[in-house]
XYZ file of C-alpha atoms in Angstrom:
684
model
C -0.046 31.921 -7.342
C -2.235 32.877 -4.382
C -3.221 29.939 -2.138
C -5.761 30.203 0.674
C -5.618 27.545 3.408
C -8.612 26.964 5.674
C -8.041 25.340 9.076
C -10.724 25.809 11.727
C -9.770 23.348 14.444
C -7.606 23.910 17.492
C -5.607 26.925 18.655
C -3.689 28.117 15.610
C -1.089 30.849 15.678
C 1.971 31.661 13.645
C 4.550 30.460 16.151
C 5.047 28.797 19.521
C 1.948 26.662 19.144
C 1.032 24.995 22.434
C 0.378 21.463 21.227
C -2.041 19.622 23.473
C -3.509 22.886 24.786
C -6.841 21.501 23.558
C -7.716 18.069 22.203
C -7.750 19.485 18.656
C -4.448 21.383 18.845
C -2.310 18.677 17.312
C -0.177 17.562 14.417
C -2.325 19.057 11.658
C -1.281 22.549 12.824
C 2.389 21.588 12.686
C 1.798 20.131 9.205
C 0.065 23.293 7.998
C 2.676 25.724 9.315
C 5.545 23.657 7.913
C 3.765 23.357 4.554
C 3.191 27.095 4.170
C 6.765 27.813 5.249
C 8.083 25.512 2.506
C 5.557 26.824 -0.027
C 6.607 30.391 0.595
C 10.113 29.593 -0.704
C 8.722 29.047 -4.221
C 9.237 32.220 -6.281
C 6.052 31.390 -8.201
C 3.952 31.653 -5.042
C 3.310 35.302 -4.249
C 0.772 35.091 -1.410
C -0.362 32.505 1.139
C -3.172 33.126 3.605
C -4.223 30.788 6.399
C -7.842 31.438 7.444
C -8.974 30.199 10.841
C -11.629 30.989 13.454
C -11.505 34.009 15.705
C -12.662 33.317 19.264
C -12.568 35.066 22.635
C -11.849 33.893 26.159
C -10.137 30.616 26.988
C -7.637 29.326 25.917
C -6.271 32.874 25.631
C -6.291 36.325 23.978
C -3.982 35.480 21.057
C -6.825 33.787 19.186
C -8.983 36.943 19.080
C -6.383 38.895 17.034
C -7.833 39.360 13.498
C -4.539 39.285 11.572
C -1.077 37.909 12.227
C 1.851 38.235 9.844
C 3.881 35.013 9.706
C 6.384 35.975 6.994
C 6.627 38.339 4.028
C 4.380 36.044 1.957
C 2.317 34.331 4.655
C -0.398 35.821 6.829
C -2.855 34.324 9.302
C -6.394 35.719 9.171
C -8.947 35.022 11.903
C -12.607 35.421 10.981
C -15.605 35.358 13.273
C -18.336 32.731 13.097
C -21.619 32.058 14.896
C -20.093 31.347 18.296
C -17.633 33.808 19.862
C -16.081 31.042 21.993
C -13.667 28.197 21.283
C -15.317 25.222 19.563
C -14.177 21.597 19.566
C -14.155 19.713 16.293
C -17.309 17.849 17.348
C -19.174 21.195 17.491
C -17.505 22.845 14.499
C -20.301 21.961 12.054
C -22.400 24.732 13.636
C -19.787 27.315 12.563
C -19.420 26.314 8.912
C -22.068 28.484 7.227
C -21.320 31.665 9.184
C -17.567 31.272 8.715
C -18.065 30.680 4.980
C -20.135 33.880 4.658
C -17.426 35.895 6.370
C -14.717 34.250 4.280
C -16.568 35.101 1.045
C -16.791 38.714 2.231
C -13.082 38.725 3.089
C -12.183 37.365 -0.371
C -14.346 40.007 -2.038
C -12.333 42.700 -0.245
C -8.966 41.424 -1.548
C -7.166 42.913 -4.568
C -7.604 39.552 -6.290
C -9.180 36.270 -5.218
C -7.163 33.161 -4.364
C -6.296 30.910 -7.280
C -7.019 27.861 -5.185
C -8.193 26.882 -1.694
C -6.662 24.118 0.426
C -9.029 22.780 3.109
C -7.681 21.009 6.201
C -10.161 18.654 7.923
C -13.741 18.015 6.846
C -15.261 21.148 8.378
C -12.853 23.304 6.375
C -13.802 21.337 3.247
C -17.447 22.148 3.937
C -16.493 25.836 4.051
C -14.462 25.462 0.834
C -17.449 23.849 -0.874
C -19.665 26.801 0.020
C -17.019 29.249 -1.214
C -16.673 27.252 -4.445
C -20.443 27.481 -4.963
C -20.350 31.270 -4.558
C -17.055 32.177 -6.221
C -16.035 29.186 -8.349
C -12.640 28.797 -6.683
C -11.449 25.143 -6.834
C -10.239 23.447 -3.673
C -8.003 20.598 -2.614
C -8.588 18.619 0.560
C -6.362 17.142 3.254
C -8.290 15.150 5.867
C -5.479 14.665 8.447
C -7.660 12.043 10.154
C -10.890 10.347 9.104
C -14.222 9.793 10.766
C -14.697 6.293 9.378
C -11.401 5.248 10.926
C -12.551 6.617 14.265
C -15.910 4.860 13.859
C -14.096 1.565 13.257
C -12.087 2.107 16.441
C -15.225 2.871 18.453
C -17.090 -0.145 17.110
C -20.800 -0.348 18.048
C -20.486 2.775 20.200
C -20.063 4.849 17.013
C -23.748 4.349 16.180
C -24.692 6.703 19.002
C -22.449 9.589 17.874
C -24.357 12.093 15.709
C -21.324 14.389 15.521
C -19.279 11.540 14.067
C -22.001 10.806 11.514
C -21.984 14.475 10.446
C -18.205 14.402 10.143
C -18.287 11.316 7.923
C -20.964 12.915 5.737
C -18.784 16.018 5.395
C -15.813 13.832 4.412
C -17.941 12.064 1.788
C -18.923 15.447 0.359
C -15.292 16.599 0.377
C -14.159 13.499 -1.520
C -16.882 14.072 -4.109
C -16.263 17.823 -4.518
C -12.517 18.379 -4.148
C -10.431 18.829 -7.275
C -7.700 16.794 -5.597
C -7.276 14.971 -2.288
C -3.817 14.983 -0.687
C -2.949 12.067 1.587
C 0.137 11.559 3.718
C 0.609 7.815 3.228
C -0.382 4.885 1.045
C -2.285 3.430 3.975
C -4.431 6.563 4.113
C -4.960 6.613 0.337
C -5.494 2.901 -0.216
C -6.993 1.626 3.037
C -8.487 4.421 5.110
C -10.330 6.171 2.282
C -11.491 2.914 0.727
C -14.510 2.711 3.047
C -16.065 5.879 1.593
C -18.771 5.762 -1.074
C -17.108 8.654 -2.937
C -13.698 6.936 -2.939
C -11.873 7.187 -6.251
C -8.195 6.310 -5.812
C -7.110 8.315 -8.838
C -8.306 11.555 -7.271
C -5.914 11.114 -4.343
C -2.191 11.861 -4.337
C 0.196 10.629 -1.663
C 2.557 13.445 -0.663
C 4.417 12.450 2.506
C 4.924 15.419 4.826
C 8.387 16.591 5.590
C 9.883 17.514 8.907
C 12.632 19.777 10.142
C 14.719 16.736 10.921
C 18.122 18.413 11.013
C 17.480 19.845 14.464
C 16.494 16.406 15.745
C 19.536 14.701 14.236
C 21.697 17.267 16.037
C 19.729 17.031 19.291
C 21.667 16.913 22.537
C 20.408 16.273 26.090
C 19.646 19.293 28.238
C 20.017 19.198 32.030
C 16.610 20.742 32.751
C 14.851 18.231 30.494
C 16.776 15.323 32.011
C 15.898 16.546 35.494
C 12.182 16.870 34.662
C 12.131 13.201 33.631
C 14.657 11.658 36.020
C 12.924 12.916 39.172
C 10.233 10.262 38.614
C 12.655 7.338 38.296
C 14.533 5.125 40.737
C 17.133 4.163 38.117
C 17.162 6.957 35.495
C 20.112 5.449 33.642
C 18.116 2.478 32.288
C 16.982 2.477 28.627
C 13.921 4.615 27.966
C 10.690 3.612 26.276
C 9.556 7.059 25.124
C 6.046 8.020 24.013
C 5.200 11.580 23.000
C 1.540 12.244 22.171
C -1.520 14.152 23.260
C -3.451 12.176 25.897
C -6.446 11.422 23.689
C -8.084 8.021 23.339
C -6.908 7.537 19.746
C -3.267 7.754 20.800
C -3.817 4.633 22.961
C -1.258 5.496 25.629
C -3.077 3.288 28.123
C -2.216 0.221 26.034
C 1.460 1.101 26.305
C 1.231 1.418 30.105
C -0.639 -1.887 30.188
C 2.021 -3.546 28.004
C 4.730 -2.289 30.330
C 2.826 -3.162 33.498
C 2.135 -6.734 32.365
C 5.759 -7.442 31.412
C 8.166 -7.872 34.357
C 10.951 -8.425 31.805
C 10.319 -5.044 30.196
C 10.120 -3.293 33.569
C 13.469 -4.795 34.509
C 14.968 -3.780 31.195
C 13.714 -0.200 30.737
C 11.890 2.817 32.138
C 8.722 4.187 30.560
C 8.533 7.938 29.824
C 5.195 9.467 28.801
C 5.274 13.003 27.438
C 1.500 13.384 27.288
C 0.832 16.981 26.315
C 0.702 19.924 28.679
C -1.540 20.222 31.702
C -2.002 22.360 34.797
C -4.972 20.494 36.262
C -6.339 17.234 34.898
C -9.909 18.391 35.485
C -9.306 21.381 33.210
C -8.188 19.278 30.236
C -10.216 19.511 27.038
C -12.269 16.734 25.447
C -11.325 13.174 26.380
C -7.840 14.143 27.585
C -8.882 14.213 31.243
C -10.267 10.691 31.007
C -7.158 9.450 29.241
C -4.844 10.925 31.873
C -6.925 9.363 34.650
C -6.707 5.999 32.871
C -2.906 6.318 32.715
C -2.634 7.189 36.407
C -4.962 4.350 37.423
C -2.865 1.875 35.408
C 0.380 3.144 36.936
C -1.156 2.606 40.347
C -2.668 -0.774 39.481
C 0.651 -2.191 38.304
C 2.598 -0.308 41.020
C 4.906 1.295 38.472
C 6.074 4.187 40.647
C 9.756 4.848 40.126
C 9.678 3.191 36.722
C 7.309 5.537 34.833
C 7.826 9.259 34.247
C 4.920 11.493 33.255
C 5.928 15.188 33.450
C 3.056 17.671 33.451
C 4.450 19.948 30.775
C 7.061 20.429 28.112
C 7.698 23.142 25.541
C 8.003 22.579 21.776
C 11.658 23.594 21.947
C 12.245 20.820 24.525
C 11.276 18.020 22.137
C 14.711 17.422 20.524
C 16.270 17.151 24.002
C 13.548 14.682 25.043
C 14.515 12.414 22.154
C 18.198 12.901 23.023
C 17.435 11.863 26.632
C 16.109 8.531 25.367
C 18.937 8.090 22.847
C 21.611 8.681 25.492
C 20.137 5.792 27.497
C 19.925 3.369 24.569
C 16.147 3.613 24.430
C 13.492 3.594 21.747
C 10.344 5.458 20.691
C 6.884 3.869 20.935
C 3.754 4.998 19.090
C 0.827 2.728 20.079
C -1.940 4.803 18.414
C -5.037 2.940 17.290
C -4.502 4.723 13.987
C -1.807 7.182 13.003
C -2.601 9.064 9.764
C 1.068 9.834 9.269
C 3.377 10.122 12.296
C 5.723 13.102 12.300
C 7.006 12.175 15.754
C 8.222 8.879 14.308
C 10.415 10.753 11.839
C 11.687 13.096 14.528
C 12.556 10.242 16.867
C 14.269 8.337 14.049
C 16.314 11.348 13.044
C 17.364 11.690 16.684
C 18.683 8.104 16.623
C 15.847 6.112 18.208
C 14.478 2.811 16.893
C 10.683 2.640 16.607
C 7.924 0.377 17.811
C 4.846 1.694 16.033
C 1.233 0.910 15.282
C 0.601 -1.114 12.151
C -2.426 1.081 11.355
C -1.749 4.093 9.173
C 1.306 6.045 8.112
C 3.888 4.084 10.133
C 3.547 1.314 7.512
C 5.020 3.683 4.931
C 7.683 5.089 7.253
C 8.994 1.720 8.434
C 8.835 0.274 4.909
C 10.750 3.259 3.507
C 13.354 3.612 6.247
C 13.613 0.168 7.900
C 13.762 1.921 11.254
C 11.614 -0.216 13.536
C 8.931 -2.813 14.108
C 5.177 -2.582 13.533
C 2.727 -4.025 16.064
C -0.987 -4.471 16.591
C -1.822 -1.551 18.920
C -4.605 -3.568 20.541
C -2.180 -6.290 21.675
C -0.177 -5.178 24.744
C 1.863 -8.375 24.688
C 2.914 -7.663 21.094
C 3.976 -4.125 22.055
C 6.071 -5.466 24.953
C 7.604 -8.228 22.827
C 8.655 -5.795 20.094
C 10.256 -3.440 22.623
C 12.187 -6.291 24.227
C 13.313 -7.617 20.864
C 14.857 -4.307 19.816
C 16.463 -3.765 23.211
C 17.868 -7.300 23.363
C 19.168 -7.602 19.781
C 22.084 -5.192 19.227
C 22.173 -5.898 15.506
C 18.498 -5.035 15.086
C 18.890 -1.930 17.236
C 21.797 -0.718 15.082
C 19.911 -1.461 11.854
C 16.911 0.573 13.056
C 19.155 3.494 13.995
C 20.807 3.365 10.563
C 17.387 3.255 8.908
C 16.299 6.301 10.844
C 19.196 8.270 9.437
C 17.577 7.884 5.995
C 14.405 9.639 7.121
C 15.678 13.152 6.406
C 16.194 12.353 2.733
C 12.889 10.520 2.373
C 10.678 13.066 4.145
C 11.575 16.574 3.128
C 9.255 19.612 3.039
C 11.006 21.191 0.058
C 10.446 18.019 -1.967
C 6.841 17.897 -0.764
C 6.254 21.545 -1.721
C 7.756 21.062 -5.195
C 5.392 18.173 -5.998
C 2.487 20.007 -4.363
C 2.993 23.133 -6.469
C 3.366 21.094 -9.653
C -0.050 19.572 -8.981
C -1.662 22.918 -8.126
C -0.325 24.562 -11.273
C -1.484 21.629 -13.390
C -4.997 21.981 -11.942
C -5.003 25.678 -12.790
C -3.728 25.115 -16.348
C -5.080 21.693 -17.407
C -3.485 19.646 -20.184
C -6.224 17.148 -21.076
C -5.402 13.690 -22.420
C -5.586 12.841 -26.121
C -9.202 12.094 -27.041
C -8.370 10.147 -30.226
C -4.748 8.970 -30.145
C -3.145 7.540 -33.267
C -0.704 5.287 -31.411
C -0.281 3.894 -27.901
C 2.938 3.253 -25.961
C 2.718 1.311 -22.694
C 5.849 0.564 -20.695
C 6.808 -0.926 -17.366
C 8.078 1.523 -14.727
C 10.843 -0.005 -12.595
C 14.067 -0.654 -14.541
C 12.295 0.181 -17.809
C 10.994 3.753 -17.742
C 12.888 4.696 -14.575
C 16.240 3.554 -13.247
C 18.454 5.937 -15.224
C 17.893 9.651 -14.654
C 19.677 10.707 -17.841
C 17.624 8.307 -19.967
C 14.387 9.511 -18.405
C 15.350 13.116 -19.193
C 15.863 12.146 -22.851
C 12.533 10.295 -22.819
C 10.770 13.343 -21.343
C 11.953 15.526 -24.206
C 11.207 12.833 -26.798
C 7.693 12.324 -25.445
C 6.898 16.040 -25.747
C 7.436 15.813 -29.522
C 5.226 12.742 -30.115
C 1.969 14.190 -31.428
C -0.820 11.616 -31.503
C 0.971 9.140 -29.198
C -0.866 8.207 -26.003
C 1.552 7.222 -23.245
C 0.758 4.722 -20.513
C 2.481 2.581 -17.920
C 1.905 -0.996 -16.779
C 3.369 -1.954 -13.425
C 3.149 -4.337 -10.510
C 2.926 -1.334 -8.182
C -0.353 0.004 -6.853
C -1.679 3.226 -8.381
C -0.364 5.402 -5.555
C 3.004 3.695 -5.356
C 3.402 4.055 -9.126
C 2.282 7.684 -9.184
C 4.648 8.572 -6.359
C 7.718 7.272 -8.167
C 6.647 8.789 -11.502
C 6.189 12.231 -9.956
C 9.351 11.987 -7.883
C 11.295 11.123 -11.056
C 9.478 13.856 -13.037
C 8.202 11.398 -15.598
C 5.712 12.549 -18.226
C 2.217 12.059 -16.806
C 0.701 8.868 -18.253
C -2.669 8.997 -19.983
C -3.405 5.499 -18.711
C -2.148 3.726 -15.589
C -2.269 -0.083 -15.649
C -1.385 -1.063 -12.089
C -1.185 -4.038 -9.723
C 0.127 -6.337 -12.512
C -2.763 -5.483 -14.825
C -5.593 -6.021 -12.360
C -6.466 -2.285 -12.244
C -6.721 0.408 -14.946
C -7.025 4.166 -14.393
C -7.571 6.823 -17.078
C -6.429 10.444 -16.894
C -9.270 12.921 -16.400
C -9.874 16.059 -18.449
C -8.161 18.164 -15.761
C -4.880 16.449 -16.623
C -4.143 15.555 -12.984
C -6.618 13.081 -11.488
C -7.629 9.637 -12.752
C -10.821 7.560 -12.912
C -10.981 3.790 -12.504
C -11.951 1.825 -15.622
C -15.269 0.359 -14.455
C -15.598 -1.988 -17.413
C -12.209 -3.539 -16.688
C -13.023 -3.881 -12.998
C -16.199 -5.759 -13.875
C -14.312 -8.025 -16.273
C -11.589 -9.048 -13.812
C -14.109 -9.450 -10.985
C -15.918 -12.222 -12.845
C -14.990 -15.664 -11.506
C -12.584 -14.184 -8.914
C -12.882 -15.639 -5.436
C -10.176 -13.776 -3.537
C -10.945 -15.327 -0.148
C -11.087 -18.809 -1.638
C -7.743 -18.385 -3.406
C -6.096 -17.041 -0.273
C -7.461 -19.894 1.825
C -6.231 -22.462 -0.691
C -2.670 -21.102 -0.407
C -2.681 -20.442 3.347
C -0.423 -23.311 4.438
C 1.805 -23.705 1.380
C 5.477 -24.173 2.318
C 7.824 -21.490 1.025
C 5.052 -18.998 0.277
C 5.483 -15.784 2.284
C 2.908 -12.965 2.021
C 4.186 -9.539 1.043
C 3.228 -6.527 3.182
C -0.392 -5.558 3.717
C -0.200 -2.588 1.347
C 0.773 -4.908 -1.510
C -2.433 -6.911 -1.139
C -5.178 -5.577 -3.401
C -8.784 -6.454 -4.069
C -7.781 -8.219 -7.273
C -4.209 -9.184 -6.383
C -2.601 -11.400 -3.749
C 1.152 -10.879 -3.497
C 3.783 -13.199 -2.026
C 7.487 -13.917 -1.979
C 8.564 -17.247 -3.437
C 11.008 -18.879 -5.842
C 10.227 -20.562 -9.158
C 9.488 -23.888 -7.482
C 7.047 -22.176 -5.136
C 5.315 -20.591 -8.137
C 4.814 -24.036 -9.638
C 3.483 -25.317 -6.320
C 1.014 -22.404 -6.189
C -0.314 -23.236 -9.655
C -0.674 -26.898 -8.742
C -2.413 -26.127 -5.440
C -4.922 -23.816 -7.148
C -5.719 -26.450 -9.771
C -6.349 -29.066 -7.063
C -8.554 -26.607 -5.175
C -10.544 -25.755 -8.290
C -9.592 -22.071 -8.059
C -9.018 -20.245 -11.334
C -6.274 -17.625 -11.188
C -3.338 -16.194 -13.096
C 0.033 -16.671 -11.368
C 2.835 -14.243 -12.295
C 6.417 -14.830 -11.086
C 9.163 -12.239 -11.592
C 12.679 -11.277 -10.507
C 13.070 -14.741 -8.999
C 11.160 -13.830 -5.839
C 7.918 -11.880 -6.469
C 4.777 -13.920 -6.923
C 1.386 -12.366 -7.740
C -1.915 -14.225 -7.926
C -4.541 -12.445 -10.031
C -7.981 -13.060 -11.514
C -7.706 -15.303 -14.529
C -8.686 -12.404 -16.826
C -6.069 -10.035 -15.414
C -2.564 -9.448 -16.712
C -0.629 -6.590 -18.194
C -1.228 -8.115 -21.617
C -5.026 -8.329 -21.388
C -5.132 -4.874 -19.805
C -3.161 -3.306 -22.661
C -5.464 -4.945 -25.175
C -8.499 -3.595 -23.287
C -7.049 -0.066 -23.519
C -6.241 -0.537 -27.215
C -9.851 -1.523 -27.900
C -11.136 1.417 -25.839
C -9.144 3.804 -28.044
C -10.219 1.976 -31.200
C -6.635 1.346 -32.294
C -5.386 -1.517 -34.466
C -2.780 -3.855 -32.981
C -0.046 -2.382 -35.205
C -0.520 1.014 -33.481
C 0.507 -0.320 -30.050
C 4.050 -0.476 -28.613
C 4.878 -2.123 -25.278
C 8.175 -2.203 -23.354
C 9.379 -4.161 -20.345
C 12.337 -5.725 -18.585
C 11.181 -8.640 -16.388
C 8.978 -11.681 -15.892
C 5.876 -9.760 -14.918
C 6.002 -8.082 -18.349
C 5.878 -11.395 -20.246
C 2.098 -11.439 -20.762
C 2.184 -7.891 -22.152
C 5.185 -8.528 -24.414
C 3.812 -11.844 -25.658
C 0.388 -10.384 -26.495
C 1.594 -7.426 -28.569
C 3.410 -7.587 -31.894
C 5.458 -4.466 -31.263
C 7.178 -5.622 -28.066
C 10.358 -3.966 -26.781
C 12.779 -5.556 -24.316
C 15.204 -2.992 -22.902
C 18.863 -3.961 -22.705
C 18.940 -4.200 -18.902
C 16.353 -7.017 -18.836
C 16.189 -9.788 -16.214
C 14.533 -13.227 -15.842
C 16.137 -14.394 -19.168
C 13.421 -12.405 -20.900
C 15.041 -12.234 -24.341
C 15.410 -16.016 -24.566
C 11.809 -16.926 -23.699
C 10.138 -18.912 -26.471
C 7.024 -16.766 -26.698
C 8.972 -13.549 -27.148
C 10.979 -14.229 -30.323
C 9.042 -11.467 -32.085
C 10.301 -8.873 -29.593
C 12.879 -6.222 -30.370
C 15.772 -6.402 -27.895
C 17.135 -2.894 -27.600
C 20.823 -2.135 -27.412
C 20.108 0.740 -25.027
C 18.891 0.312 -21.486
C 15.984 1.836 -19.587
C 14.072 4.673 -21.256
C 16.588 4.987 -24.097
C 15.740 1.420 -25.012
C 12.044 2.338 -25.188
C 12.781 5.156 -27.656
C 15.024 2.872 -29.703
C 12.347 0.191 -29.878
C 9.571 2.574 -30.910
C 11.821 3.924 -33.655
C 12.546 0.378 -34.856
C 8.881 -0.581 -35.167
C 7.912 2.727 -36.741
C 10.516 2.136 -39.454
C 9.050 -1.341 -39.991
C 5.583 0.173 -40.365
C 6.884 2.769 -42.805
C 8.675 0.130 -44.889
C 5.509 -1.954 -45.008
C 3.661 1.014 -46.450
């Protein structure tokens, strides 16, 4: 497989990237280089090319070299475009057509064309679209950051930014044209993209980036790094609040200085260390970095923080592990106050190095903290909340230790080899599509957690069994969101479902002809939207004792999710009746409570899919293990309860027709299908 990456922004070279050299030389370059390094380890990948702009003059001569060999499989190619000089991302739109022409010419000169193009940022997607028009090469898209998110941060000021409007239009076109969109987090896939007209959740896959975390876990302080920081501080032995980010407005470093400056308790408790890129002269900084640095210096002066804040002018990439170790040795923590953080590689690095996190609640940190339990999330626009979270971690030894322990799990959760394996599986599937069954003869729909997955050996048996089931359409029904469900299915190497019933039946997605992406069932969306007043339901339950909202990513347009016991579930139903709000309340595992449109459930969703395929009820099999499967099991005659069930499922009055398998997990599904098929055969 030959993969061509396009990345136009910033100062890209094969090694020793100077992050922060320009406003656009940031994390996306680190992501790209780490991705191609991991990809090159796959024996099925024979060539990787990274295409970027060639430019002369500042920031240096390295970026005018036409070709650079990175490894035996990976090469960096620089192509000219309309301007011979460096261009910021705001001006990059003027380079798209000329760069695309030169890229088409370069491809034509190769022994064979790329199998697939991967575009990084919207301008690269615009180039990929032009190449696709000329040569028919499909492309995938990674945005890295989004214009609509930036527009939301700017507020009314965004209306006067034509460059931002062009960027958003390019992102809309990329979403509409790309064969697949790769996101780094559920927040990006489910929240950030949702504001786009071309948004289709099933065309996005969440593949968390990896990181070379071993070198951070083994990080040790270095005297020269310690000295560069300590020279600013009156008491360098105090705990460190460490921030490491380019000094651009989006990173919101001023809010952190403000939080520190307005909290005498935090100043007494810790020092603040700002590793804000690399600079020689503030006036020479690119983009809004000069303004951000001036804001930081003004705030330090305003709050008279001299001797308590360190802000070294420069650091090298190889210094970063020792910077984290400096903070760890002083019992400190890492703070990311960005207005939005698409993913947050520095959070993983800091965690691996043993630092608890205080991070923005906007973007990828939601996923990282949820996965690892390594810190606290805060509103980045609330300096008092930032200060309070820092003090809480510093003052609660048990919480500090728990965050450190959670950080140690980051290496297993965020691994480039795992990312590359899933990435290549998707690319190969796009290049050799296996379309869904157009006219299935039977339909099997099963729950995911503790039914389909939960036993690796059973899932392996199911995978082989499924491959032999001609005419059987396979689907899943789960309380998870689409992206959460797809992530666990792909991580566990489950057979790809033809239909995804997600968010406890409130959403349905059907596999596209390319065998990889999915399209939302518009008819089902219209059906569950009728008579659904989400805001009214939420308001009616706002002050109910014992009802605790689940995390923001679990809240969906047609699902409100809470924690609560059985008594709380009854109180929710009673409250909704008194308020005149119609809804379906699902309680499972003794603690999960979902409130859905009255038309929505796994059971009604399965029946909708059955009718769409034109199948009789006897051709449908369903399998589950818990209370949120009850509606599905009750509604279908061929209902399977796997042996490892919970919530007293087998004894529920409405499920006496179900087959209770002797085997657990996916083996129980196979056993149940076999049982009902024998019944059908005996009935003639």
